Short mmCIF file of C-alpha atoms in Angstrom, two decimals:
data_model
loop_
_atom_site.label_atom_id
_atom_site.label_comp_id
_atom_site.label_asym_id
_atom_site.label_seq_id
_atom_site.Cartn_x
_atom_site.Cartn_y
_atom_site.Cartn_z
CA MET A 1 -0.01 0.36 0.05
CA PHE A 2 1.20 3.33 -0.42
CA LYS A 3 -0.44 6.61 0.86
CA VAL A 4 -0.12 10.49 0.84
CA TYR A 5 -0.15 12.69 3.13
CA ILE A 6 -0.62 16.55 2.66
CA HIS A 7 0.36 18.62 5.39
CA VAL A 8 -0.92 22.23 4.89
CA PRO A 9 0.68 24.97 7.52
CA PHE A 10 -2.02 27.82 7.71
CA CYS A 11 -4.65 28.49 10.45
CA LEU A 12 -6.69 31.44 11.29
CA ARG A 13 -5.31 31.53 14.73
CA ARG A 14 -3.53 29.31 16.71
CA CYS A 15 -4.94 27.45 19.71
CA GLY A 16 -3.68 27.39 23.21
CA TYR A 17 -2.64 24.07 23.31
CA CYS A 18 -1.47 23.44 19.95
CA ASP A 19 2.42 22.13 19.28
CA PHE A 20 1.49 21.56 15.78
CA ASN A 21 3.83 22.97 12.70
CA THR A 22 1.37 25.66 11.98
CA TYR A 23 1.39 29.79 11.51
CA THR A 24 -1.40 32.49 10.99
CA ALA A 25 0.64 34.63 8.84
CA THR A 26 -0.86 34.63 4.79
CA ASP A 27 2.54 34.56 3.21
CA LEU A 28 5.68 33.23 5.02
CA GLY A 29 8.17 34.14 1.80
CA ALA A 30 9.86 31.75 -0.97
CA GLY A 31 6.08 30.91 -2.46
CA ALA A 32 4.70 29.39 0.57
CA SER A 33 1.76 31.31 0.83
CA ARG A 34 -2.15 30.68 1.43
CA GLY A 35 -2.32 31.34 -2.50
CA ASN A 36 0.35 29.68 -4.04
CA TYR A 37 0.60 27.04 -1.43
CA ALA A 38 -0.99 24.01 -3.97
CA ASN A 39 1.36 25.08 -6.83
CA MET A 40 4.27 24.43 -4.02
CA VAL A 41 2.73 21.31 -2.91
CA ILE A 42 2.57 20.20 -6.59
CA ARG A 43 5.82 21.03 -7.37
CA GLU A 44 7.04 18.94 -4.38
CA MET A 45 5.02 15.93 -5.18
CA LYS A 46 6.76 16.39 -8.67
CA LEU A 47 10.08 16.15 -6.89
CA THR A 48 9.44 13.41 -4.13
CA LYS A 49 8.11 11.23 -7.65
CA GLN A 50 11.59 12.01 -9.28
CA TRP A 51 13.41 10.92 -6.21
CA GLN A 52 11.55 7.61 -6.08
CA LEU A 53 12.40 6.55 -9.52
CA ASP A 54 15.80 7.33 -8.85
CA HIS A 55 15.71 4.85 -5.89
CA GLY A 56 13.61 2.13 -7.36
CA ILE A 57 11.04 2.77 -5.58
CA GLU A 58 7.59 1.61 -7.63
CA GLU A 59 4.72 2.16 -5.64
CA PRO A 60 1.15 1.08 -6.50
CA PRO A 61 -1.62 3.59 -6.77
CA VAL A 62 -2.46 5.89 -3.80
CA SER A 63 -4.81 3.90 -1.60
CA THR A 64 -5.71 7.18 0.82
CA VAL A 65 -4.75 10.88 0.77
CA PHE A 66 -5.17 12.88 3.99
CA PHE A 67 -4.92 16.69 4.09
CA GLY A 68 -3.76 17.59 7.73
CA GLY A 69 -2.70 20.86 9.64
CA GLY A 70 -3.03 23.14 10.66
CA THR A 71 -6.25 24.13 8.59
CA PRO A 72 -6.86 22.66 5.40
CA THR A 73 -9.92 24.08 5.19
CA ILE A 74 -8.52 27.44 5.23
CA LEU A 75 -7.70 27.06 1.89
CA ALA A 76 -9.83 27.16 -1.34
CA ALA A 77 -12.00 24.54 -2.49
CA ARG A 78 -10.25 24.55 -5.51
CA ASP A 79 -6.69 24.36 -4.27
CA LEU A 80 -7.79 20.87 -1.93
CA VAL A 81 -9.01 19.76 -5.53
CA ALA A 82 -6.09 20.84 -7.43
CA MET A 83 -3.73 18.99 -4.92
CA LEU A 84 -5.70 16.06 -5.27
CA ASP A 85 -5.46 16.39 -9.00
CA ALA A 86 -2.19 16.13 -8.82
CA VAL A 87 -1.94 12.98 -6.91
CA ARG A 88 -3.77 11.13 -9.46
CA LYS A 89 -1.82 12.30 -12.36
CA ILE A 90 1.85 11.81 -10.70
CA TRP A 91 0.99 8.92 -8.89
CA SER A 92 -2.63 7.55 -9.95
CA ILE A 93 -5.35 6.62 -7.86
CA ALA A 94 -7.04 3.28 -6.59
CA PRO A 95 -10.53 3.56 -7.53
CA ASP A 96 -11.59 2.45 -4.01
CA ALA A 97 -9.09 5.45 -2.35
CA GLU A 98 -10.36 6.86 0.99
CA ILE A 99 -9.48 10.76 0.61
CA THR A 100 -9.77 13.03 3.60
CA THR A 101 -9.15 16.25 4.71
CA GLU A 102 -9.59 17.93 8.13
CA ALA A 103 -12.11 20.67 8.78
CA ASN A 104 -12.17 23.39 11.38
CA PRO A 105 -16.13 23.66 11.32
CA ASP A 106 -15.55 27.75 11.11
CA THR A 107 -13.90 27.63 7.65
CA VAL A 108 -16.61 25.15 5.98
CA ASN A 109 -20.32 25.52 4.52
CA GLU A 110 -22.36 23.49 1.99
CA TYR A 111 -20.82 24.84 -1.12
CA TYR A 112 -17.66 24.09 0.12
CA ILE A 113 -18.19 20.25 0.66
CA ASN A 114 -19.94 20.17 -2.60
CA GLU A 115 -16.95 21.58 -4.11
CA LEU A 116 -14.84 19.00 -2.10
CA ALA A 117 -17.06 15.98 -2.93
CA ALA A 118 -17.22 17.19 -6.67
CA GLY A 119 -13.22 17.12 -6.78
CA GLY A 120 -13.55 13.56 -5.51
CA PHE A 121 -13.27 13.68 -1.62
CA THR A 122 -14.96 10.74 -0.04
CA ARG A 123 -14.43 11.90 3.71
CA VAL A 124 -14.21 14.57 6.08
CA SER A 125 -12.49 15.31 9.79
CA PHE A 126 -14.28 18.00 11.74
CA GLY A 127 -12.31 19.12 14.64
CA MET A 128 -14.97 19.61 17.34
CA GLN A 129 -12.82 18.89 20.61
CA SER A 130 -15.92 19.57 23.02
CA ALA A 131 -19.52 20.64 22.58
CA VAL A 132 -19.21 22.89 25.71
CA PRO A 133 -18.52 26.76 25.61
CA HIS A 134 -16.33 26.92 28.31
CA VAL A 135 -14.16 24.20 27.22
CA LEU A 136 -13.66 25.22 23.69
CA LYS A 137 -13.05 28.91 25.34
CA THR A 138 -10.12 26.91 27.50
CA LEU A 139 -9.36 25.46 24.24
CA ASP A 140 -9.32 28.63 22.36
CA ARG A 141 -11.39 27.11 19.63
CA THR A 142 -13.81 29.77 17.72
CA HIS A 143 -16.74 27.23 16.54
CA THR A 144 -20.00 26.00 17.77
CA PRO A 145 -21.19 22.99 18.47
CA ALA A 146 -23.67 24.41 16.01
CA ASN A 147 -21.10 24.44 13.08
CA VAL A 148 -20.16 21.33 13.55
CA ALA A 149 -23.42 20.11 12.91
CA VAL A 150 -23.84 22.21 9.76
CA GLY A 151 -20.74 20.47 8.38
CA VAL A 152 -21.92 16.91 9.38
CA ASN A 153 -25.21 17.57 7.89
CA ALA A 154 -23.11 18.97 4.91
CA ALA A 155 -21.20 16.33 4.12
CA ASN A 156 -23.85 13.72 4.57
CA LYS A 157 -26.26 15.90 1.94
CA ALA A 158 -23.51 15.65 -0.49
CA GLY A 159 -22.71 11.76 0.15
CA LEU A 160 -19.45 12.22 2.42
CA ARG A 161 -18.25 10.52 5.18
CA SER A 162 -17.94 12.40 8.19
CA SER A 163 -15.63 12.01 11.60
CA VAL A 164 -15.29 14.54 14.47
CA ASP A 165 -12.62 14.59 16.70
CA LEU A 166 -12.59 15.48 20.70
CA ILE A 167 -10.01 16.15 22.79
CA TYR A 168 -10.56 15.10 26.95
CA GLY A 169 -8.85 16.81 29.68
CA ALA A 170 -9.05 20.44 29.45
CA PRO A 171 -8.13 21.97 32.64
CA GLY A 172 -11.96 23.13 33.91
CA GLU A 173 -14.17 20.33 32.28
CA SER A 174 -15.98 17.64 34.28
CA LEU A 175 -16.70 14.82 33.99
CA ASP A 176 -20.59 15.50 32.94
CA ASP A 177 -19.07 18.05 30.73
CA TRP A 178 -16.84 15.58 29.01
CA ARG A 179 -20.29 13.26 29.02
CA THR A 180 -21.99 16.17 27.61
CA SER A 181 -19.20 16.13 24.30
CA VAL A 182 -19.72 12.60 24.35
CA THR A 183 -23.26 12.47 23.81
CA THR A 184 -23.25 15.01 21.81
CA ALA A 185 -21.08 13.72 18.81
CA ILE A 186 -22.54 10.31 18.77
CA ASP A 187 -26.13 12.06 18.08
CA LEU A 188 -24.55 14.14 15.47
CA GLY A 189 -24.75 10.30 13.81
CA VAL A 190 -21.46 10.41 12.62
CA ASN A 191 -19.62 6.85 11.98
CA HIS A 192 -16.45 7.54 13.36
CA ILE A 193 -15.03 9.34 16.74
CA SER A 194 -11.43 9.94 17.64
CA ALA A 195 -10.71 11.10 21.20
CA TYR A 196 -7.41 12.16 22.08
CA ALA A 197 -6.43 13.09 25.75
CA LEU A 198 -4.62 16.84 26.27
CA THR A 199 -1.34 16.62 25.79
CA VAL A 200 0.12 19.89 27.18
CA GLU A 201 3.63 21.44 25.88
CA PRO A 202 5.58 23.30 28.20
CA THR A 203 6.26 25.90 25.10
CA THR A 204 2.58 26.52 23.96
CA LYS A 205 0.30 29.06 25.47
CA MET A 206 -1.80 26.73 27.82
CA GLY A 207 1.73 25.32 28.81
CA ARG A 208 2.68 28.53 29.94
CA GLN A 209 -0.72 29.36 31.82
CA ILE A 210 -0.25 25.92 33.54
CA ALA A 211 3.30 26.76 34.58
CA ALA A 212 2.00 30.00 35.95
CA GLY A 213 -0.24 28.23 37.99
CA THR A 214 -3.53 30.04 36.06
CA LEU A 215 -4.57 26.72 34.89
CA PRO A 216 -4.72 23.42 36.76
CA LYS A 217 -2.63 20.64 34.99
CA PRO A 218 -4.44 17.75 33.09
CA ASN A 219 -4.86 15.21 35.77
CA ASP A 220 -4.29 10.99 34.80
CA ASP A 221 -7.09 9.81 37.32
CA ASP A 222 -9.66 12.07 35.35
CA GLU A 223 -8.21 11.41 31.78
CA ALA A 224 -8.45 7.38 32.79
CA ALA A 225 -11.79 7.96 34.14
CA LYS A 226 -12.88 10.12 30.74
CA TYR A 227 -11.77 7.72 27.94
CA GLU A 228 -13.45 4.85 30.35
CA ILE A 229 -16.87 6.84 29.94
CA ALA A 230 -16.06 7.57 26.14
CA ASP A 231 -15.27 3.83 25.42
CA ASP A 232 -18.81 3.02 27.48
CA LEU A 233 -21.09 5.26 25.38
CA PHE A 234 -19.50 4.81 22.38
CA ALA A 235 -19.95 1.07 22.68
CA ALA A 236 -23.43 1.25 23.40
CA ALA A 237 -24.19 3.51 20.46
CA GLY A 238 -21.94 0.97 18.06
CA LEU A 239 -18.92 2.55 17.62
CA GLU A 240 -16.39 -0.16 18.19
CA TRP A 241 -12.47 0.96 19.24
CA TYR A 242 -10.39 -0.46 16.65
CA GLU A 243 -6.95 1.83 17.98
CA VAL A 244 -6.50 2.96 21.46
CA SER A 245 -7.68 6.81 20.67
CA ASN A 246 -10.30 5.91 17.48
CA TRP A 247 -13.63 4.48 17.23
CA ALA A 248 -15.96 3.16 14.15
CA ARG A 249 -18.83 1.62 13.23
CA PRO A 250 -17.17 -1.57 11.16
CA GLY A 251 -16.30 -0.90 7.63
CA TYR A 252 -16.14 3.13 9.05
CA GLU A 253 -12.29 2.89 10.44
CA SER A 254 -9.65 5.64 9.06
CA GLN A 255 -7.86 3.66 6.16
CA HIS A 256 -5.10 6.39 6.28
CA ASN A 257 -4.50 5.94 9.74
CA LEU A 258 -4.65 2.64 9.47
CA GLY A 259 -1.87 2.84 7.35
CA TYR A 260 0.30 4.14 9.64
CA TRP A 261 0.14 1.96 12.30
CA ARG A 262 0.26 -0.94 9.67
CA ASN A 263 3.79 0.48 9.05
CA VAL A 264 3.09 0.69 5.50
CA ASP A 265 4.95 3.14 2.68
CA TRP A 266 3.28 6.55 2.55
CA ALA A 267 4.70 10.25 1.18
CA GLY A 268 4.60 12.81 3.36
CA LEU A 269 4.61 16.41 1.99
CA GLY A 270 4.54 19.75 3.21
CA PRO A 271 6.53 21.50 6.04
CA GLY A 272 7.73 19.30 8.67
CA ALA A 273 5.62 16.22 7.39
CA HIS A 274 7.03 13.29 7.78
CA SER A 275 7.82 10.01 4.78
CA HIS A 276 8.07 6.30 5.32
CA TYR A 277 9.44 3.72 2.66
CA ASN A 278 9.91 0.28 3.97
CA ALA A 279 12.52 -0.67 1.55
CA VAL A 280 15.22 1.80 -0.54
CA THR A 281 17.84 1.04 -3.11
CA GLU A 282 20.68 3.45 -3.68
CA ALA A 283 20.04 5.50 -6.94
CA ASP A 284 22.86 4.51 -9.96
CA HIS A 285 23.78 8.26 -10.38
CA PRO A 286 26.67 9.94 -7.79
CA GLN A 287 25.10 12.24 -5.03
CA SER A 288 25.70 15.85 -5.83
CA ALA A 289 26.76 18.03 -2.80
CA SER A 290 25.29 21.52 -4.36
CA LEU A 291 22.13 22.71 -3.22
CA THR A 292 21.41 25.01 -5.99
CA ALA A 293 20.28 23.54 -9.50
CA PRO A 294 23.00 24.10 -12.04
CA ALA A 295 21.99 26.68 -14.75
CA GLY A 296 19.03 25.23 -17.02
CA GLY A 297 18.61 22.19 -15.31
CA SER A 298 18.15 20.49 -11.59
CA CYS A 299 19.85 18.54 -9.00
CA PRO A 300 19.49 15.47 -7.90
CA ALA A 301 16.30 15.10 -5.39
CA ASP A 302 18.48 14.27 -2.56
CA ALA A 303 21.21 16.54 -3.44
CA GLY A 304 23.13 17.35 -0.32
CA LEU A 305 21.54 15.29 2.24
CA GLY A 306 24.01 11.84 1.97
CA VAL A 307 20.78 9.41 1.43
CA VAL A 308 22.38 5.88 2.24
CA SER A 309 21.35 2.44 0.64
CA VAL A 310 18.56 1.17 2.86
CA SER A 311 17.80 -2.65 3.60
CA HIS A 312 14.73 -2.16 6.01
CA GLY A 313 14.01 1.01 5.31
CA LEU A 314 14.02 4.95 5.24
CA ARG A 315 12.21 7.86 7.29
CA SER A 316 12.22 11.24 6.13
CA TRP A 317 11.01 14.57 7.62
CA ASP A 318 10.57 17.88 5.70
CA ILE A 319 11.97 21.14 6.56
CA ALA A 320 9.35 22.62 9.15
CA HIS A 321 9.49 26.18 8.42
CA PRO A 322 7.32 27.35 4.97
CA ARG A 323 9.92 29.99 3.88
CA LEU A 324 12.36 27.21 4.09
CA TRP A 325 10.56 24.63 2.75
CA GLY A 326 9.76 26.89 -0.25
CA THR A 327 13.29 27.74 -0.93
CA ALA A 328 14.58 24.22 -1.30
CA ILE A 329 11.51 23.49 -3.91
CA ASN A 330 12.65 26.58 -5.43
CA GLU A 331 15.86 25.37 -5.84
CA ASN A 332 14.50 21.92 -7.28
CA ARG A 333 15.27 19.38 -3.77
CA VAL A 334 13.24 17.35 -2.25
CA PRO A 335 12.60 19.53 0.61
CA TRP A 336 13.77 17.33 3.29
CA ALA A 337 15.19 18.48 6.67
CA ASP A 338 16.66 15.16 6.74
CA SER A 339 16.35 11.29 6.58
CA GLU A 340 17.58 8.51 8.58
CA THR A 341 17.63 4.66 8.06
CA ILE A 342 15.33 2.22 9.49
CA THR A 343 17.53 -0.71 11.16
CA PRO A 344 15.85 -4.12 11.78
CA GLU A 345 15.76 -3.58 15.95
CA GLU A 346 13.91 0.01 15.30
CA ASN A 347 11.30 -1.52 12.52
CA LEU A 348 11.22 -4.37 15.62
CA GLU A 349 10.50 -1.55 18.10
CA GLU A 350 7.75 0.23 15.84
CA LEU A 351 5.95 -3.13 14.78
CA ILE A 352 5.42 -3.59 18.63
CA MET A 353 4.54 -0.12 19.13
CA LEU A 354 2.34 0.38 16.53
CA GLY A 355 0.47 -3.31 16.81
CA LEU A 356 0.14 -2.57 20.87
CA ARG A 357 -2.32 -0.04 19.88
CA LEU A 358 -4.68 -2.05 17.83
CA HIS A 359 -7.95 -4.00 17.80
CA GLU A 360 -6.30 -6.26 15.36
CA GLY A 361 -3.64 -6.69 17.69
CA LEU A 362 0.29 -7.47 17.44
CA ASP A 363 0.98 -10.45 15.25
CA LEU A 364 3.02 -12.31 17.31
CA ASP A 365 4.30 -14.90 14.42
CA ARG A 366 5.44 -11.11 12.55
CA ILE A 367 7.35 -10.16 15.57
CA ASN A 368 9.18 -13.58 16.00
CA ARG A 369 10.40 -13.04 12.52
CA ALA A 370 11.33 -9.34 13.26
CA ILE A 371 13.36 -10.64 16.04
CA ASN A 372 15.34 -12.94 14.19
CA ASP A 373 15.63 -10.44 11.23
CA ALA A 374 17.43 -8.04 13.96
CA GLY A 375 19.93 -10.71 14.36
CA MET A 376 19.08 -11.25 18.09
CA SER A 377 18.97 -15.04 18.24
CA SER A 378 20.94 -15.96 21.12
CA THR A 379 23.16 -17.54 18.56
CA PRO A 380 23.04 -18.39 14.99
CA GLN A 381 21.94 -21.64 15.49
CA THR A 382 18.68 -21.11 17.85
CA LEU A 383 15.81 -18.85 17.14
CA ARG A 384 14.64 -16.46 19.63
CA THR A 385 11.11 -16.09 19.73
CA VAL A 386 8.58 -14.66 22.22
CA SER A 387 5.80 -17.40 23.37
CA VAL A 388 2.46 -17.40 24.77
CA ASP A 389 3.77 -18.84 27.98
CA GLN A 390 6.02 -15.87 28.22
CA LEU A 391 2.88 -13.52 28.39
CA ALA A 392 1.33 -15.15 31.05
CA PRO A 393 2.02 -12.18 33.55
CA MET A 394 0.40 -9.98 31.23
CA ILE A 395 -2.50 -11.83 30.47
CA SER A 396 -2.92 -12.28 34.50
CA GLU A 397 -2.75 -8.38 34.98
CA GLY A 398 -5.64 -8.10 32.41
CA LEU A 399 -3.57 -6.19 30.61
CA ILE A 400 -3.60 -8.15 27.14
CA THR A 401 -5.46 -10.95 25.59
CA VAL A 402 -3.73 -13.43 23.21
CA SER A 403 -6.45 -14.98 20.14
CA ASP A 404 -5.45 -18.73 18.81
CA ASN A 405 -3.93 -17.35 15.76
CA HIS A 406 -1.26 -15.50 18.40
CA ARG A 407 -2.33 -12.29 18.03
CA VAL A 408 -1.73 -9.93 21.42
CA VAL A 409 -4.53 -7.11 21.64
CA PRO A 410 -5.00 -4.93 24.91
CA THR A 411 -7.51 -4.82 27.02
CA ARG A 412 -9.23 -1.56 28.01
CA ARG A 413 -7.06 -2.09 31.21
CA GLY A 414 -4.06 -2.41 28.79
CA ARG A 415 -4.99 0.62 26.47
CA LEU A 416 -5.34 3.07 29.86
CA LEU A 417 -1.41 1.77 30.61
CA ASN A 418 -0.42 1.47 27.11
CA ASP A 419 3.31 2.62 27.52
CA SER A 420 3.75 0.15 30.29
CA VAL A 421 2.32 -2.90 28.38
CA ILE A 422 4.91 -1.84 25.81
CA GLU A 423 7.76 -1.64 27.65
CA GLN A 424 6.93 -4.95 29.15
CA PHE A 425 6.89 -6.12 25.94
CA PHE A 426 9.95 -4.55 25.16
CA ASP A 427 11.48 -6.24 28.02
CA PHE A 428 10.26 -9.80 26.58
CA VAL A 429 11.68 -9.39 23.61
CA GLY A 430 14.94 -7.61 24.28
CA VAL A 431 15.26 -4.16 22.93
#
């Protein structure tokens, strides 16, 4: 599978809790402006495709495209459609592909949604966060619960699937407040809901307020109680958890996000976006150390990066600041800040961390193959494995279950203590 993520770094205003790579200015230089952004991303697509060809990467048609941010819907709908059309032209898109954009309820209306639907989008993820006005105010969100309902209704009318995102644990949010948000989201009739615990970074406005004592710090026990409330209410409404922070009716899971958790290939486009490839071969042509294109031509896509041959995979990330990102594109370079190989041991760690977040579970047989692929056998003649018997303490603690086909699945207690479950599994594996 191959997936494409497009980051749109613009916002109307920066929310107090937000630590994402977003900006409120309309023009950030070097062509990275709201009005020209689609053109810049399309140019990055072409550079990325050439890099793939140079490194022997032949991807299948794109199975999902996801526009995230920031606020993708701060751009004109025609700009999102233009970027989607470019993905279709450069890579091709599978007939049944899932095409999603995140949306701020303040920035869309029926006409905007209809233009997305006509352009090939299939899904909209609305940033609801809460249904309680004082919680929205604490989070610096400007939309109202009514705006969310208008957006969802417009998406339904246009034949698009809808999802809503919620955040729990905001300072001053009571259990009843959270229960109100969850039931309001369910009553919208959407088939997918994400619910994330508030994470406070010290460099954000909220982080500084908490450090100064003007806002209370989120409480782990409070967040655990709210997770259980959400899980119970979602289950009663027919929404099943399929990832620690995501619930959906069967068949409505986010295929794009499942791709991340299943460790497939994806290209990330836009400032700060990450890419992931499971297998990369070195290009035949010599690398150039030049950071600028020669007159009348272009330099190699990976010029100056020093990308090396990779046996198991590669992870890269775009330059974070839009102006510097735009400068690299103007110099005909893939705008990566850096890249790194994914070693067999790192691949094993990622398989464990990602698999233990999913309802489908961690494939123990796959993990045992990865253990030996990483050269972690005790001797060349002895294959090291993790057995179900070794997992008995975690099973007895009520953290995991193991199916007959050797799938390790976290229980609700295990989801609440996910970091601990992962650490214990690392101990069994020896990483």
